[in-house]
Short mmCIF file of C-alpha atoms in Angstrom, two decimals:
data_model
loop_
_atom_site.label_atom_id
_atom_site.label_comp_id
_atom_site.label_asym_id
_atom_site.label_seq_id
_atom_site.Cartn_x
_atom_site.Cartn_y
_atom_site.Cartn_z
CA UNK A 119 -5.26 16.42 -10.05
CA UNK A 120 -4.43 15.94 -13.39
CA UNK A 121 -7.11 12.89 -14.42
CA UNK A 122 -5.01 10.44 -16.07
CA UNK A 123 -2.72 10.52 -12.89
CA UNK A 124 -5.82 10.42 -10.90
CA UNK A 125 -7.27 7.74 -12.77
CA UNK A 126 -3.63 5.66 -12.88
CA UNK A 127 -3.82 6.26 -9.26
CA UNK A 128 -7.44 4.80 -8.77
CA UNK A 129 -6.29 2.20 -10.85
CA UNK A 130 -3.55 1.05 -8.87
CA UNK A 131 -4.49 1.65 -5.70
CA UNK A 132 -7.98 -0.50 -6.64
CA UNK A 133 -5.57 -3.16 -7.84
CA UNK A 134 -4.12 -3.50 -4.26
CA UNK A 135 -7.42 -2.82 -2.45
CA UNK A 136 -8.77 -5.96 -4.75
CA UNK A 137 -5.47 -8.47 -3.78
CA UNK A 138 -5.62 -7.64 -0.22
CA UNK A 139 -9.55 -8.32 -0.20
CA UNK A 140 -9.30 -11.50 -1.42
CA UNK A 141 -6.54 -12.80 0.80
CA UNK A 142 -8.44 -11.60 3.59
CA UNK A 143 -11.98 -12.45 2.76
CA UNK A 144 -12.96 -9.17 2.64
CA UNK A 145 -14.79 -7.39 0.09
CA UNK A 146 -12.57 -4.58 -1.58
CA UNK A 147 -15.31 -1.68 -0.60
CA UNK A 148 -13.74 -1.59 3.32
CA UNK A 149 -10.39 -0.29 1.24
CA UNK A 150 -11.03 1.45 -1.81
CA UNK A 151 -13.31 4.06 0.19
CA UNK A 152 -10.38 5.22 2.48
CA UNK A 153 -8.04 5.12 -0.55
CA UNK A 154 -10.54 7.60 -2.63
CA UNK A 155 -11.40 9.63 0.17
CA UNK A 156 -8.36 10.15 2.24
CA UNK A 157 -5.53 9.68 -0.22
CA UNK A 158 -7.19 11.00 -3.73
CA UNK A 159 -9.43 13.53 -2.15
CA UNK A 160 -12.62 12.23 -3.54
CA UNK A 161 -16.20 13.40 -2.48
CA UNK A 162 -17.72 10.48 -0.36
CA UNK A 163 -20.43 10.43 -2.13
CA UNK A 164 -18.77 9.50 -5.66
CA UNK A 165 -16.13 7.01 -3.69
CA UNK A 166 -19.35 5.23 -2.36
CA UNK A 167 -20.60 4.65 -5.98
CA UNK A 168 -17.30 3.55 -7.45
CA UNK A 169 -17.02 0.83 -4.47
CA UNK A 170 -20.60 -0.09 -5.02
CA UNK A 171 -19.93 -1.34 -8.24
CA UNK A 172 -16.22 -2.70 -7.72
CA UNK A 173 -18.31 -4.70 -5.05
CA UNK A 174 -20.96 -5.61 -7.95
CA UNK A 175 -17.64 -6.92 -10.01
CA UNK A 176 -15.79 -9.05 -7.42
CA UNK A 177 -19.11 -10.53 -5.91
CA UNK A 178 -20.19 -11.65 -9.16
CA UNK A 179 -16.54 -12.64 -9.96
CA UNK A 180 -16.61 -14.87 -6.89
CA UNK A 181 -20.03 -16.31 -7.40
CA UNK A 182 -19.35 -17.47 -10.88
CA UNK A 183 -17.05 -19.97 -9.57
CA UNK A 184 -18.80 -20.61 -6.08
CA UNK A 185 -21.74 -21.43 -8.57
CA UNK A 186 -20.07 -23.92 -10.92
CA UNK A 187 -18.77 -25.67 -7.53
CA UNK A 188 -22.24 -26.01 -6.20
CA UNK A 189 -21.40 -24.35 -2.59
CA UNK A 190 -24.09 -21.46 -3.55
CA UNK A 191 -27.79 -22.23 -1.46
CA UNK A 192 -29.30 -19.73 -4.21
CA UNK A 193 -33.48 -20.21 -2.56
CA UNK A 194 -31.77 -19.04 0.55
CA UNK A 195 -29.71 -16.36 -1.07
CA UNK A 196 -32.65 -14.98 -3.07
CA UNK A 197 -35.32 -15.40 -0.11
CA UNK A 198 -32.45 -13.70 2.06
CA UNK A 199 -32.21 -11.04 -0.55
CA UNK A 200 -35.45 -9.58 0.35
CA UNK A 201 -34.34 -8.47 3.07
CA UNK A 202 -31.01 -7.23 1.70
CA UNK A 203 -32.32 -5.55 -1.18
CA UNK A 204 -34.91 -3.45 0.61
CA UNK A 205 -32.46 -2.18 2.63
CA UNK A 206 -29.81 -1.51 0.24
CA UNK A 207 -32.72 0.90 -1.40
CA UNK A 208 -33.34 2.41 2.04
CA UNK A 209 -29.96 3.09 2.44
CA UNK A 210 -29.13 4.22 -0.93
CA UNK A 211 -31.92 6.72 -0.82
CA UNK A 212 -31.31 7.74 2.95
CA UNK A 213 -26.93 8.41 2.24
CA UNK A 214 -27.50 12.01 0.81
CA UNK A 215 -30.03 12.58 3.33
CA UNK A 216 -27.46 11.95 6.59
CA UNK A 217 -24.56 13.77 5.55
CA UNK A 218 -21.04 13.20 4.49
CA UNK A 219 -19.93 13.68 8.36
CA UNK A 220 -22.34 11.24 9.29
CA UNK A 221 -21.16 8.92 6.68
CA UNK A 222 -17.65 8.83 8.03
CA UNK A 223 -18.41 8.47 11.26
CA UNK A 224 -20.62 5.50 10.16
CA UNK A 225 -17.78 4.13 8.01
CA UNK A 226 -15.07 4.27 10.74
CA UNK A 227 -18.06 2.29 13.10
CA UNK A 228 -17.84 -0.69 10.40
CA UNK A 229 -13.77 -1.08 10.17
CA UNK A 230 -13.89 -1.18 13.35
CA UNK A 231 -16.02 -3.32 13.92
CA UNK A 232 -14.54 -5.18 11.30
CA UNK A 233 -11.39 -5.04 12.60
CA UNK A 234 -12.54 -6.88 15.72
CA UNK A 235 -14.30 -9.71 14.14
CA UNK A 236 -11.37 -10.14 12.11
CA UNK A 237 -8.86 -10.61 15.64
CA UNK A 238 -12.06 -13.24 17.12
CA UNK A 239 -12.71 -15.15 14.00
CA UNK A 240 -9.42 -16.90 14.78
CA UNK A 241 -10.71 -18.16 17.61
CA UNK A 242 -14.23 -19.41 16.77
CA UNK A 243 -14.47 -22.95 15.93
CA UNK A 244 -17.62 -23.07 13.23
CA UNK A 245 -21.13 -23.29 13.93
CA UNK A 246 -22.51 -26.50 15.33
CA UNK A 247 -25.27 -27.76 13.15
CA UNK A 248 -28.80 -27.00 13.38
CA UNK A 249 -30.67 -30.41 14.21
CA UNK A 250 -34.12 -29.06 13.33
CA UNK A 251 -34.34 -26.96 10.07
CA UNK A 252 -36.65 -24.07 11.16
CA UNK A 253 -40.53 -23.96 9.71
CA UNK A 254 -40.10 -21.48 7.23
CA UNK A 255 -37.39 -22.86 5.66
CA UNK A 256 -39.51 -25.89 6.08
CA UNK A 257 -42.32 -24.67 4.08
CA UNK A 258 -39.72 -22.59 1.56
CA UNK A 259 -37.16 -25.31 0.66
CA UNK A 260 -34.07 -23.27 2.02
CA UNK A 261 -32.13 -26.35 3.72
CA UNK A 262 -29.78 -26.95 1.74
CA UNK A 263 -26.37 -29.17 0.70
CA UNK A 264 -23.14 -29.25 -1.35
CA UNK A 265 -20.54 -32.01 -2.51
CA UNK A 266 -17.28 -31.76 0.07
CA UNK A 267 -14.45 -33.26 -1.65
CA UNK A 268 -12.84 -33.68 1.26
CA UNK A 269 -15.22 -35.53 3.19
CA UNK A 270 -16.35 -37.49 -0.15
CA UNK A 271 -19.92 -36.60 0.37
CA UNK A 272 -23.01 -34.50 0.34
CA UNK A 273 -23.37 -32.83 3.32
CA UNK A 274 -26.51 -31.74 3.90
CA UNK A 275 -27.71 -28.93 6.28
CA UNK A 276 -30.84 -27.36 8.53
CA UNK A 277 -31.37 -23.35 8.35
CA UNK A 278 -32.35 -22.38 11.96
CA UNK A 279 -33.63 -18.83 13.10
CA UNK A 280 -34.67 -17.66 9.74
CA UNK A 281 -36.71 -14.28 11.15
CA UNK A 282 -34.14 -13.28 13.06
CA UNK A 283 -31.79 -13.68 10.53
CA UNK A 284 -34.19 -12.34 7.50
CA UNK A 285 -34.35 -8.65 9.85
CA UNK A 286 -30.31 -8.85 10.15
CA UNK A 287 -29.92 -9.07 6.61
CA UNK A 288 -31.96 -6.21 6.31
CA UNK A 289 -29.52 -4.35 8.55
CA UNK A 290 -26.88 -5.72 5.79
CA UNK A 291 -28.30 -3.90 3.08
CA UNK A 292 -28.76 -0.90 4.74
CA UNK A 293 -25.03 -0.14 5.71
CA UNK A 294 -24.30 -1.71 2.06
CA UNK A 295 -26.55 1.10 0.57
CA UNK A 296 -25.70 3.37 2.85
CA UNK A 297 -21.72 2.99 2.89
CA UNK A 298 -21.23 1.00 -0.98
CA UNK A 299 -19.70 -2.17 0.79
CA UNK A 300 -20.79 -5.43 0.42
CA UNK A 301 -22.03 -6.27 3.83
CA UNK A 302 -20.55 -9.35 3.88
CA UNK A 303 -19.28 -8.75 7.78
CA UNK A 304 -22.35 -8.52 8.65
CA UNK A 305 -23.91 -11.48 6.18
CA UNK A 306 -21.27 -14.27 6.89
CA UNK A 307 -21.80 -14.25 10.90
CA UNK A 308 -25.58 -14.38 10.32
CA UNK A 309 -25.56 -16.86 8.26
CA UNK A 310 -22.70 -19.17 9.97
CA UNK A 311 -24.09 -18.39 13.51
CA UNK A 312 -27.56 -18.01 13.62
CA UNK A 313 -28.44 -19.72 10.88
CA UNK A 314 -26.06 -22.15 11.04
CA UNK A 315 -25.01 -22.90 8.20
CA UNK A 316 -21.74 -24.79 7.05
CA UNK A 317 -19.13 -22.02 6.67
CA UNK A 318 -18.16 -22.76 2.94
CA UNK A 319 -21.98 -22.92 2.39
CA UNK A 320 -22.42 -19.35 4.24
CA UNK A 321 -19.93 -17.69 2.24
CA UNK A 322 -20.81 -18.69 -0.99
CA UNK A 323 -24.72 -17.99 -0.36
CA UNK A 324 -23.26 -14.61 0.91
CA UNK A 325 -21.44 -13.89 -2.11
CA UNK A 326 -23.75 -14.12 -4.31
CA UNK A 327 -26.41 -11.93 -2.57
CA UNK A 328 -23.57 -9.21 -2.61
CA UNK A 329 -23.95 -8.59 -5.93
CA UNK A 330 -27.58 -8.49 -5.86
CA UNK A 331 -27.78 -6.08 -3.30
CA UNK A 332 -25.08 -3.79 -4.93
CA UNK A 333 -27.45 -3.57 -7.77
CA UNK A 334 -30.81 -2.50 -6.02
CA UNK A 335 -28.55 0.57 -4.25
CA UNK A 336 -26.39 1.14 -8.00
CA UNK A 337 -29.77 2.61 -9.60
CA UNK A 338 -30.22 4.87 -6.92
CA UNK A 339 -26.46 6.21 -6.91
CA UNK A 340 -26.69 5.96 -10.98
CA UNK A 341 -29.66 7.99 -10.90
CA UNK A 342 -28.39 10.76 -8.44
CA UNK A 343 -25.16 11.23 -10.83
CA UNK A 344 -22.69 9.71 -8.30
CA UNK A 345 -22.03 6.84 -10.12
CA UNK A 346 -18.73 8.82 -12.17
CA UNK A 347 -17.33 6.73 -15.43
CA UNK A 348 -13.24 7.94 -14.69
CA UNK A 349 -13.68 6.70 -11.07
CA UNK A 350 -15.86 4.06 -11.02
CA UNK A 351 -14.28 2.50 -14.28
CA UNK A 352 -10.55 2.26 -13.04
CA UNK A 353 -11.66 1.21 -9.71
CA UNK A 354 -13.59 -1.85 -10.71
CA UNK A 355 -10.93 -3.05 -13.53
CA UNK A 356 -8.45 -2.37 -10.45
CA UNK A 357 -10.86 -4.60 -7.80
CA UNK A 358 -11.33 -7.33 -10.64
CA UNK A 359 -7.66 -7.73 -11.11
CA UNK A 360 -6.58 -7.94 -7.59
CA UNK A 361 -9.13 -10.40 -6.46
CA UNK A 362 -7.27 -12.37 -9.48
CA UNK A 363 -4.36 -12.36 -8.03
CA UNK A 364 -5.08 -12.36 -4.67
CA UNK A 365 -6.69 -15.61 -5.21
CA UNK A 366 -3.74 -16.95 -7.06
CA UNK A 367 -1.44 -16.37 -3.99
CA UNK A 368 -3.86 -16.86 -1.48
CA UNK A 369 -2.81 -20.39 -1.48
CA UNK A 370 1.09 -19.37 -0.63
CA UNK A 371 0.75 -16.80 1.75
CA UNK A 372 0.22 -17.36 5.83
CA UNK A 373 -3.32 -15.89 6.38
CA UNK A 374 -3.06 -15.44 9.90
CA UNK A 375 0.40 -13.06 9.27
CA UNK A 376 -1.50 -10.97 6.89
CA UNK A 377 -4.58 -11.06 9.01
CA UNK A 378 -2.93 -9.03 11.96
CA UNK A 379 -0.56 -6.85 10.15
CA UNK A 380 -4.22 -5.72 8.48
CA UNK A 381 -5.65 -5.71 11.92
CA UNK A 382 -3.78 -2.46 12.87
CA UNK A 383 -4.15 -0.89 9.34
CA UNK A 384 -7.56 -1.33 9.36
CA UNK A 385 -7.66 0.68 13.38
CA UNK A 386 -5.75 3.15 11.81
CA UNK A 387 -7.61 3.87 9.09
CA UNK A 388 -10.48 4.03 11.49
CA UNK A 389 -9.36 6.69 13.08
CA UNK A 390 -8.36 8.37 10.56
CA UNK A 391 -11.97 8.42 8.92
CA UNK A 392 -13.50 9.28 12.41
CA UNK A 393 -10.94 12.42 12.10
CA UNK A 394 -12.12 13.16 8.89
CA UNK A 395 -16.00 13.28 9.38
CA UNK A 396 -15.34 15.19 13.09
CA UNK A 397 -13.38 17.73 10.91
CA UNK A 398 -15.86 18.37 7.96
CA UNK A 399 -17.85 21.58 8.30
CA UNK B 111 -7.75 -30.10 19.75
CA UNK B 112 -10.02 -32.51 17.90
CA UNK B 113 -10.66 -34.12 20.86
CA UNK B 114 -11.84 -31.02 22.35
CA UNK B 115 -14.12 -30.18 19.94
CA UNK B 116 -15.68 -33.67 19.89
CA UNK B 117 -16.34 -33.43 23.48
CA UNK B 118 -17.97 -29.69 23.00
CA UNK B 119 -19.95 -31.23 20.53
CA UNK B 120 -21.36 -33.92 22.67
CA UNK B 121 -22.08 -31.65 25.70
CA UNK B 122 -24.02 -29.07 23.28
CA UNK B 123 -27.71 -31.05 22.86
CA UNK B 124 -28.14 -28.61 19.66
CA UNK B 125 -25.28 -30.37 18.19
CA UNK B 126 -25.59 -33.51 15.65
CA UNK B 127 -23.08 -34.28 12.77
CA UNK B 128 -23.95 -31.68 9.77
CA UNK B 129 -24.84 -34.52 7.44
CA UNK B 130 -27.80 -35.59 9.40
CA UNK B 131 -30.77 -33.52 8.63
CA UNK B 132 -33.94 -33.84 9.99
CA UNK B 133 -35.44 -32.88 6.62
CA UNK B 134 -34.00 -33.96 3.17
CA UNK B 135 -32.40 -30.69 1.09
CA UNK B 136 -34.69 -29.56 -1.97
CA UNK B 137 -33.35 -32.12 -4.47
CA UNK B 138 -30.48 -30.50 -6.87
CA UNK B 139 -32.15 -32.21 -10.22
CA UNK B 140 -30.04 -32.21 -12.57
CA UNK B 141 -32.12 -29.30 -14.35
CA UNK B 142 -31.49 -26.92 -11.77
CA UNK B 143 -27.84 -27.68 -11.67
CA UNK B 144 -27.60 -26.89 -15.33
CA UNK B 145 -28.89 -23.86 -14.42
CA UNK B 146 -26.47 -22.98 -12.03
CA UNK B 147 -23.85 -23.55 -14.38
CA UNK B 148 -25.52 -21.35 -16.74
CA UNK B 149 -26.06 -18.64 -14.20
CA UNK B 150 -22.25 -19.33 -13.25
CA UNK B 151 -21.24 -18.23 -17.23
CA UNK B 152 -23.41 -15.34 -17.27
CA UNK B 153 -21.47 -14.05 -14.21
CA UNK B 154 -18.36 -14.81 -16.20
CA UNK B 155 -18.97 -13.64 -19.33
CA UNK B 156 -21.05 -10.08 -18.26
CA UNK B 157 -18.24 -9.20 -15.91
CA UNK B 158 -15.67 -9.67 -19.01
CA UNK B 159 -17.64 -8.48 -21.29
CA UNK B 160 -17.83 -4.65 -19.15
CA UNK B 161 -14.31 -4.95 -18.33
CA UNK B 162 -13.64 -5.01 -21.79
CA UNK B 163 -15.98 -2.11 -22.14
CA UNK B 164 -14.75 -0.01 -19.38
CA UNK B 165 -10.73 -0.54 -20.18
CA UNK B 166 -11.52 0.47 -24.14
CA UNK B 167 -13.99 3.29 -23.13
CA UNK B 168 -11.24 4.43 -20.70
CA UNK B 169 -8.48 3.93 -22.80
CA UNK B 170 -10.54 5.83 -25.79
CA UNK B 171 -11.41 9.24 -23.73
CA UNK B 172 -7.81 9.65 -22.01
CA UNK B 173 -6.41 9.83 -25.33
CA UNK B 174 -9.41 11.57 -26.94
CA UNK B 175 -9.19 14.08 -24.03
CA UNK B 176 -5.15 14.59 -24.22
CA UNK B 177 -4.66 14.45 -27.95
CA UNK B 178 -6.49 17.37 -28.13
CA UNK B 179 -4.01 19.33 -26.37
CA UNK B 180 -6.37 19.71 -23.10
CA UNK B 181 -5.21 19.43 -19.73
CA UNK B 182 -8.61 17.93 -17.84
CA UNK B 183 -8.43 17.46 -14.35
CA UNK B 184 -11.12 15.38 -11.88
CA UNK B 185 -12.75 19.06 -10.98
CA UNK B 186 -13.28 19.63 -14.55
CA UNK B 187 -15.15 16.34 -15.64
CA UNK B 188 -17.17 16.12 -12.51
CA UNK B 189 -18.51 19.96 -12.99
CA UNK B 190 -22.18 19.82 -13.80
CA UNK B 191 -23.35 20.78 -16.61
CA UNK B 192 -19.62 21.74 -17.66
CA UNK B 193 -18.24 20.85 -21.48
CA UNK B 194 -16.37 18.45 -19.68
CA UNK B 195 -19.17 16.69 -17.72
CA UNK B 196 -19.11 13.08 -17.89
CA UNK B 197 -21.36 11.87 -15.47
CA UNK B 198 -24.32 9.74 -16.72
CA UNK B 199 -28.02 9.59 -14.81
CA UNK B 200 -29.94 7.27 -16.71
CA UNK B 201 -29.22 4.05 -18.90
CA UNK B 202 -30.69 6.86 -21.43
CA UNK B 203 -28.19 9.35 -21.36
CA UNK B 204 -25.96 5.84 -21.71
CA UNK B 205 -27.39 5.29 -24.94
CA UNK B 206 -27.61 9.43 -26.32
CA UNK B 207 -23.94 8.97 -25.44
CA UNK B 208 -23.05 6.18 -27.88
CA UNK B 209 -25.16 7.58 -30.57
CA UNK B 210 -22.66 10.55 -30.27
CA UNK B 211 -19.66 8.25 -30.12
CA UNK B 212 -18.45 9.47 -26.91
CA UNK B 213 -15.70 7.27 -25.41
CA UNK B 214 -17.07 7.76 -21.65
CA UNK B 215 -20.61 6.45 -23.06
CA UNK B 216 -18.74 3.22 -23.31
CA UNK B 217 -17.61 3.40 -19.92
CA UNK B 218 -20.74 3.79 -19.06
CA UNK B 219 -22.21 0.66 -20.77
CA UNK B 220 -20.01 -1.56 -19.31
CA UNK B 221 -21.18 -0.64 -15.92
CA UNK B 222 -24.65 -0.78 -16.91
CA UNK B 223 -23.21 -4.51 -18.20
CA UNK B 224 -21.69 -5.14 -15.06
CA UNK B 225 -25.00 -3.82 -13.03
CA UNK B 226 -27.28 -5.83 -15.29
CA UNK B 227 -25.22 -9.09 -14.98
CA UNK B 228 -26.74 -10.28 -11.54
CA UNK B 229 -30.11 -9.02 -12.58
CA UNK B 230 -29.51 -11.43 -15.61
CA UNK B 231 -29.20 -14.34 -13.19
CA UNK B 232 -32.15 -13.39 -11.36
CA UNK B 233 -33.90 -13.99 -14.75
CA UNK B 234 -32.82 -17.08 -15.42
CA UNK B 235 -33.63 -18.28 -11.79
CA UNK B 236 -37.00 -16.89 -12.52
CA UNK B 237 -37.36 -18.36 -15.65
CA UNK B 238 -36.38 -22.02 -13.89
CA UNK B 239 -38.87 -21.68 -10.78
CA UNK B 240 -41.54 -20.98 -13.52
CA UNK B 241 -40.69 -23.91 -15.18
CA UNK B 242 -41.22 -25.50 -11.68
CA UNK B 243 -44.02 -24.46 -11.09
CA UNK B 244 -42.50 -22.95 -7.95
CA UNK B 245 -45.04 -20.13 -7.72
CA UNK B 246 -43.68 -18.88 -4.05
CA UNK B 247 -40.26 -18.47 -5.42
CA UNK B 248 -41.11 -17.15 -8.96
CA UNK B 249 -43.17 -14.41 -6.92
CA UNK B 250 -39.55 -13.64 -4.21
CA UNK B 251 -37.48 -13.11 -7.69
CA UNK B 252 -40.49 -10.90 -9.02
CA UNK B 253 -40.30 -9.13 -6.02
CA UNK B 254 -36.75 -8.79 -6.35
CA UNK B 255 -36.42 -7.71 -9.70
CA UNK B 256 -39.25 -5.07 -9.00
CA UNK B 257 -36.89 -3.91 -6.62
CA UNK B 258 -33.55 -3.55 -8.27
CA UNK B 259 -35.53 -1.86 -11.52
CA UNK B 260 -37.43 0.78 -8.93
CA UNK B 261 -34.07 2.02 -7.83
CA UNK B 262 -33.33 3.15 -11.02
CA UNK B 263 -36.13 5.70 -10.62
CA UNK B 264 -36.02 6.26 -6.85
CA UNK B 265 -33.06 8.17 -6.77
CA UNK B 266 -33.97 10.62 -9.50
CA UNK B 267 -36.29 12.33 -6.91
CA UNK B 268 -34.51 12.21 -3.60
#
């Protein structure tokens, strides 16, 4: 393809993948690897990189302002990020190792799974609070607390099950290495319910360790030459500006509309990936 | 509906109002929350600072690459080792790259901008838990930052 219509295209398409991520609470990685791979033809590989940093852009995007509203538990996020960031370096290391057939197999596993957590988080109802905060976050300071303007107060919380959750997030950065998307479907959950967190607490701590992680697997993708300037660059300009927007009408649009028309997109770009890895060589 | 959940809540003997904790959060003193709002602008300002980079670098080696009458495609800039090839490995090559005023070098430095932005904040969060004296903490953002740089050289082998 000629490159300035592929990069347009990256550009545009990123753009879109970027808007519909933040209306959905997604991070933009789930749809700009699809959109590289099945639609532009790009290697996996180099699609993986460019989402790793568009992911690197809107988390840090996101955290800026989850940071100046004080919603961000940062001892949690960076204690949490041990775990994260070891794996995103396992994973980063162990993606050229297991194949680009393995990789879309993988990646069709995670929008689906995706998909489903997406049709049940409708009808969850938020953690209950923890009533004891667990020793280690005891000992490390994690509990945590944030200023709810609409309650008109500081609501303090407990951090149950850290272990548990610490070997999760591990899992986390392993498919975000492995796959160059944030892990946030996997984070959030934790967080909200096994840790227990308030859910505006849980996905602010969560944002900010996105970015993080994305960093520890960038070096390895950087240093393996996957990290490409014409696709990476249009597809995080793309990301940046659709989160913008998508924020901006997130406030007029009916989420739970958008939510299950993206349902079925999301299954059928499952498949579609699953076809694709069953019918590379 | 709220009723409902009120009544879950009282049957579930884990459950107790959020704002109750059995333990006090660390104090936010007003030190640390200058921090985060520090932290908060370097997110800002890094990620606008290498979209600024990217779009120009972009913008720079399109037209570089089409005013001189070639017709590049994606096959042709990814082909290693080609004339073409535009694919950086180390912050190095970044750096040989603006030396020789290439437009994809700048490209290239704003995503090494936009990669080193979190790692700034991880500084700074350092730098405050030092200040602290919050050895346990300055030793988990050591440990991260050890991390994020080794990647950088992991992947050069594998």
């Amino acid at each position: 393809m000629e490159l300035v219509f592929f990069v347009l295209a990256a550009f545009g398409g990123s753009v879109l993948a970027g808007t519909l991520g933040a209306l959905l609470g997604l991070g933009g990685g789930i749809i700009v690897i699809p959109l590289l791979t099945l639609l532009l033809g790009v290697d996996i590989h180099y699609a993986i990189g460019a989402s790793l940093i568009a992911v690197i852009a809107t988390s840090s995007g996101a955290a800026s302002a989850y940071l100046r509203d004080g919603f961000t538990n940062r001892r949690l996020a960076l204690f949490l990020l041990l775990g994260t960031s070891l794996g995103a370096v396992s994973g980063a290391l162990a993606a050229r190792l297991v194949g680009a057939r393995a990789l879309y197999l993988l990646f069709a596993l995670v929008i689906a799974f995706t998909a489903v957590a997406m049709l049940r988080r409708a009808s969850i109802s938020g953690p209950r609070a923890a009533a004891t905060q667990h020793p280690w976050a005891r000992r490390l300071g994690l509990g945590g607390g944030y200023v709810d303007a609409a309650r008109g107060g500081l609501v303090s919380y407990n951090v149950a099950r850290v272990p548990p959750a610490l070997a999760i997030m591990y899992f986390a950065g392993l498919l975000s290495g492995l796959l160059g998307i944030g892990g946030g479907v996997l984070q959030v959950p934790t967080m909200d319910m096994i840790m227990r967190l308030p859910f505006k607490a849980a996905s602010a701590t969560s944002n900010y360790m996105i970015g993080l992680t994305g960093v520890a697997s960038a070096g390895v993708y950087l240093a393996r030459g996957d990290i490409v300037p014409v696709i990476a660059g249009p597809v995080a300009l793309g990301v940046l500006l659709g989160a913008a927007v998508g924020a901006r009408v997130l406030a007029r649009v009916r989420g739970a509309a958008v939510r299950k028309v993206f349902v079925v997109v999301l299954a059928v770009v499952a498949v579609q990936m699953a076809a694709k890895g069953l019918n590379l060589a | 509906m709220a009723r409902q959940k009120e009544n879950a809540r009282r049957s579930d003997p884990l459950a107790r109002p959020a704002d109750v904790p059995d333990q006090p959060a660390t104090p936010v003193t007003p030190a640390s929350r200058d921090l985060e709002l520090a932290i908060s602008q370097t997110l800002r300002y890094g990620v606008l600072l290498s979209a600024l980079l990217v779009s120009l670098g972009l913008l720079l080696l399109l037209a570089g690459l089409y005013l001189g009458g070639g017709h590049p495609t994606l096959n042709t800039v990814l082909a290693p080792g080609g004339a073409e090839s535009l694919v950086p490995r180390t912050p190095g090559d970044v750096w040989a790259g603006l030396l020789r005023r290439e437009p994809n070098a700048l490209v290239d430095l704003g995503l090494l901008v936009l990669i080193g932005t979190p790692v700034a904040g991880l500084l700074l969060s350092a730098l405050q838990f030092l200040r602290e004296r919050d050895y346990r903490f300055v030793a988990i953002a050591l440990a991260l930052l050890v991390i994020t740089t080794a990647s950088f050289f992991l992947g050069a082998r594998a």
